[in-house]
PDB file of C-alpha atoms in Angstrom:
ATOM      1  CA  MET A   1      66.673  16.827   3.421  1.00  0.00           C
ATOM      2  CA  SER A   2      65.250  20.309   3.762  1.00  0.00           C
ATOM      3  CA  ILE A   3      62.967  21.846   1.154  1.00  0.00           C
ATOM      4  CA  ASP A   4      62.924  25.633   0.822  1.00  0.00           C
ATOM      5  CA  THR A   5      59.965  27.754  -0.270  1.00  0.00           C
ATOM      6  CA  GLU A   6      61.367  28.224  -3.778  1.00  0.00           C
ATOM      7  CA  THR A   7      61.458  24.445  -4.305  1.00  0.00           C
ATOM      8  CA  ALA A   8      57.925  24.147  -2.888  1.00  0.00           C
ATOM      9  CA  ARG A   9      56.783  26.858  -5.312  1.00  0.00           C
ATOM     10  CA  ARG A  10      58.370  24.982  -8.222  1.00  0.00           C
ATOM     11  CA  VAL A  11      56.800  21.655  -7.200  1.00  0.00           C
ATOM     12  CA  ALA A  12      53.387  23.317  -6.900  1.00  0.00           C
ATOM     13  CA  LYS A  13      53.818  24.844 -10.359  1.00  0.00           C
ATOM     14  CA  LEU A  14      54.867  21.506 -11.877  1.00  0.00           C
ATOM     15  CA  ALA A  15      51.854  19.835 -10.228  1.00  0.00           C
ATOM     16  CA  ARG A  16      49.656  22.673 -11.495  1.00  0.00           C
ATOM     17  CA  ILE A  17      48.414  23.397  -7.972  1.00  0.00           C
ATOM     18  CA  ALA A  18      47.629  27.000  -7.050  1.00  0.00           C
ATOM     19  CA  VAL A  19      49.310  27.630  -3.698  1.00  0.00           C
ATOM     20  CA  PRO A  20      49.049  31.101  -2.135  1.00  0.00           C
ATOM     21  CA  GLU A  21      52.352  32.783  -1.281  1.00  0.00           C
ATOM     22  CA  GLU A  22      51.624  32.691   2.460  1.00  0.00           C
ATOM     23  CA  ALA A  23      51.059  28.896   2.344  1.00  0.00           C
ATOM     24  CA  LEU A  24      54.427  28.090   0.736  1.00  0.00           C
ATOM     25  CA  PRO A  25      56.444  27.881   4.005  1.00  0.00           C
ATOM     26  CA  ALA A  26      53.952  25.373   5.451  1.00  0.00           C
ATOM     27  CA  LEU A  27      54.035  23.365   2.226  1.00  0.00           C
ATOM     28  CA  ALA A  28      57.847  23.369   2.275  1.00  0.00           C
ATOM     29  CA  SER A  29      57.893  22.054   5.846  1.00  0.00           C
ATOM     30  CA  GLU A  30      55.394  19.312   4.925  1.00  0.00           C
ATOM     31  CA  PHE A  31      57.586  18.297   1.981  1.00  0.00           C
ATOM     32  CA  SER A  32      60.604  18.208   4.305  1.00  0.00           C
ATOM     33  CA  ALA A  33      58.722  16.018   6.791  1.00  0.00           C
ATOM     34  CA  ILE A  34      57.677  13.616   4.035  1.00  0.00           C
ATOM     35  CA  LEU A  35      61.242  13.344   2.718  1.00  0.00           C
ATOM     36  CA  GLY A  36      62.488  12.821   6.275  1.00  0.00           C
ATOM     37  CA  PHE A  37      60.074   9.927   6.723  1.00  0.00           C
ATOM     38  CA  ILE A  38      61.223   8.427   3.415  1.00  0.00           C
ATOM     39  CA  GLY A  39      64.791   8.722   4.687  1.00  0.00           C
ATOM     40  CA  GLN A  40      63.814   6.783   7.811  1.00  0.00           C
ATOM     41  CA  LEU A  41      62.234   4.067   5.681  1.00  0.00           C
ATOM     42  CA  ASN A  42      65.418   3.777   3.621  1.00  0.00           C
ATOM     43  CA  GLU A  43      67.391   3.022   6.811  1.00  0.00           C
ATOM     44  CA  VAL A  44      65.304  -0.068   7.627  1.00  0.00           C
ATOM     45  CA  ASP A  45      67.101  -3.371   6.991  1.00  0.00           C
ATOM     46  CA  VAL A  46      64.835  -5.475   4.765  1.00  0.00           C
ATOM     47  CA  THR A  47      67.287  -8.170   3.728  1.00  0.00           C
ATOM     48  CA  GLY A  48      65.532 -11.522   3.595  1.00  0.00           C
ATOM     49  CA  VAL A  49      62.038  -9.991   3.699  1.00  0.00           C
ATOM     50  CA  GLU A  50      59.813 -11.092   0.851  1.00  0.00           C
ATOM     51  CA  PRO A  51      57.678  -8.421  -0.842  1.00  0.00           C
ATOM     52  CA  MET A  52      53.997  -8.744  -0.054  1.00  0.00           C
ATOM     53  CA  THR A  53      50.718  -7.377  -1.338  1.00  0.00           C
ATOM     54  CA  SER A  54      48.753  -7.782   1.887  1.00  0.00           C
ATOM     55  CA  VAL A  55      49.360  -8.346   5.591  1.00  0.00           C
ATOM     56  CA  THR A  56      47.410 -11.594   5.375  1.00  0.00           C
ATOM     57  CA  PRO A  57      48.789 -14.309   3.114  1.00  0.00           C
ATOM     58  CA  GLN A  58      46.363 -14.958   0.308  1.00  0.00           C
ATOM     59  CA  ARG A  59      46.398 -16.031  -3.291  1.00  0.00           C
ATOM     60  CA  LEU A  60      44.514 -14.232  -5.995  1.00  0.00           C
ATOM     61  CA  LYS A  61      41.474 -16.007  -7.349  1.00  0.00           C
ATOM     62  CA  ARG A  62      42.151 -17.388 -10.783  1.00  0.00           C
ATOM     63  CA  ARG A  63      39.748 -18.030 -13.593  1.00  0.00           C
ATOM     64  CA  ALA A  64      40.113 -19.938 -16.805  1.00  0.00           C
ATOM     65  CA  ASP A  65      41.460 -17.751 -19.598  1.00  0.00           C
ATOM     66  CA  VAL A  66      38.792 -18.532 -22.165  1.00  0.00           C
ATOM     67  CA  VAL A  67      37.865 -16.301 -25.086  1.00  0.00           C
ATOM     68  CA  THR A  68      34.121 -15.723 -25.388  1.00  0.00           C
ATOM     69  CA  ASP A  69      31.933 -13.207 -27.156  1.00  0.00           C
ATOM     70  CA  GLY A  70      30.397 -12.189 -23.832  1.00  0.00           C
ATOM     71  CA  ASN A  71      26.927 -13.321 -24.868  1.00  0.00           C
ATOM     72  CA  GLN A  72      25.735  -9.723 -24.616  1.00  0.00           C
ATOM     73  CA  GLN A  73      25.454  -8.651 -28.241  1.00  0.00           C
ATOM     74  CA  ALA A  74      21.748  -7.849 -28.061  1.00  0.00           C
ATOM     75  CA  ALA A  75      22.111  -5.866 -24.818  1.00  0.00           C
ATOM     76  CA  VAL A  76      25.027  -3.842 -26.191  1.00  0.00           C
ATOM     77  CA  LEU A  77      23.401  -3.111 -29.531  1.00  0.00           C
ATOM     78  CA  LYS A  78      20.189  -2.068 -27.791  1.00  0.00           C
ATOM     79  CA  ASN A  79      21.998   1.162 -26.755  1.00  0.00           C
ATOM     80  CA  ALA A  80      23.242   1.927 -30.266  1.00  0.00           C
ATOM     81  CA  PRO A  81      21.490   4.708 -32.189  1.00  0.00           C
ATOM     82  CA  ASP A  82      21.828   2.655 -35.387  1.00  0.00           C
ATOM     83  CA  ALA A  83      22.575  -1.073 -35.463  1.00  0.00           C
ATOM     84  CA  ARG A  84      22.436  -3.277 -38.549  1.00  0.00           C
ATOM     85  CA  GLU A  85      23.032  -7.013 -38.952  1.00  0.00           C
ATOM     86  CA  GLY A  86      24.468  -7.342 -35.452  1.00  0.00           C
ATOM     87  CA  PHE A  87      26.938  -4.432 -35.744  1.00  0.00           C
ATOM     88  CA  PHE A  88      27.086  -0.724 -34.936  1.00  0.00           C
ATOM     89  CA  ALA A  89      26.275   1.382 -37.990  1.00  0.00           C
ATOM     90  CA  VAL A  90      28.293   4.585 -38.223  1.00  0.00           C
ATOM     91  CA  PRO A  91      28.414   7.293 -40.863  1.00  0.00           C
ATOM     92  CA  LYS A  92      31.199   7.253 -43.411  1.00  0.00           C
ATOM     93  CA  VAL A  93      33.953   9.692 -42.369  1.00  0.00           C
ATOM     94  CA  VAL A  94      36.601   9.101 -45.048  1.00  0.00           C
ATOM     95  CA  GLU A  95      35.837   9.619 -48.706  1.00  0.00           C
TER      96      GLU A  95
END
């Protein structure tokens, strides 16, 4: 698939990237090369190949899913500008 400079300009605008006019042909050719590589990847036969997350087989470390309070109440409240009775104190915003 070939990308022209007008399409490259539109993609740059949608991505909110300022691309000078003289750099648009180079950007269009890079986009074309990327889409060509994606086309090559689509031609690869992957039937029977399991998806993987890493090249080395490994299992993720698991931990017990236990609910705790974190045991950090004093450390967290130490940073608060105003803490009362173990909670953050904030000004009333709704009357």
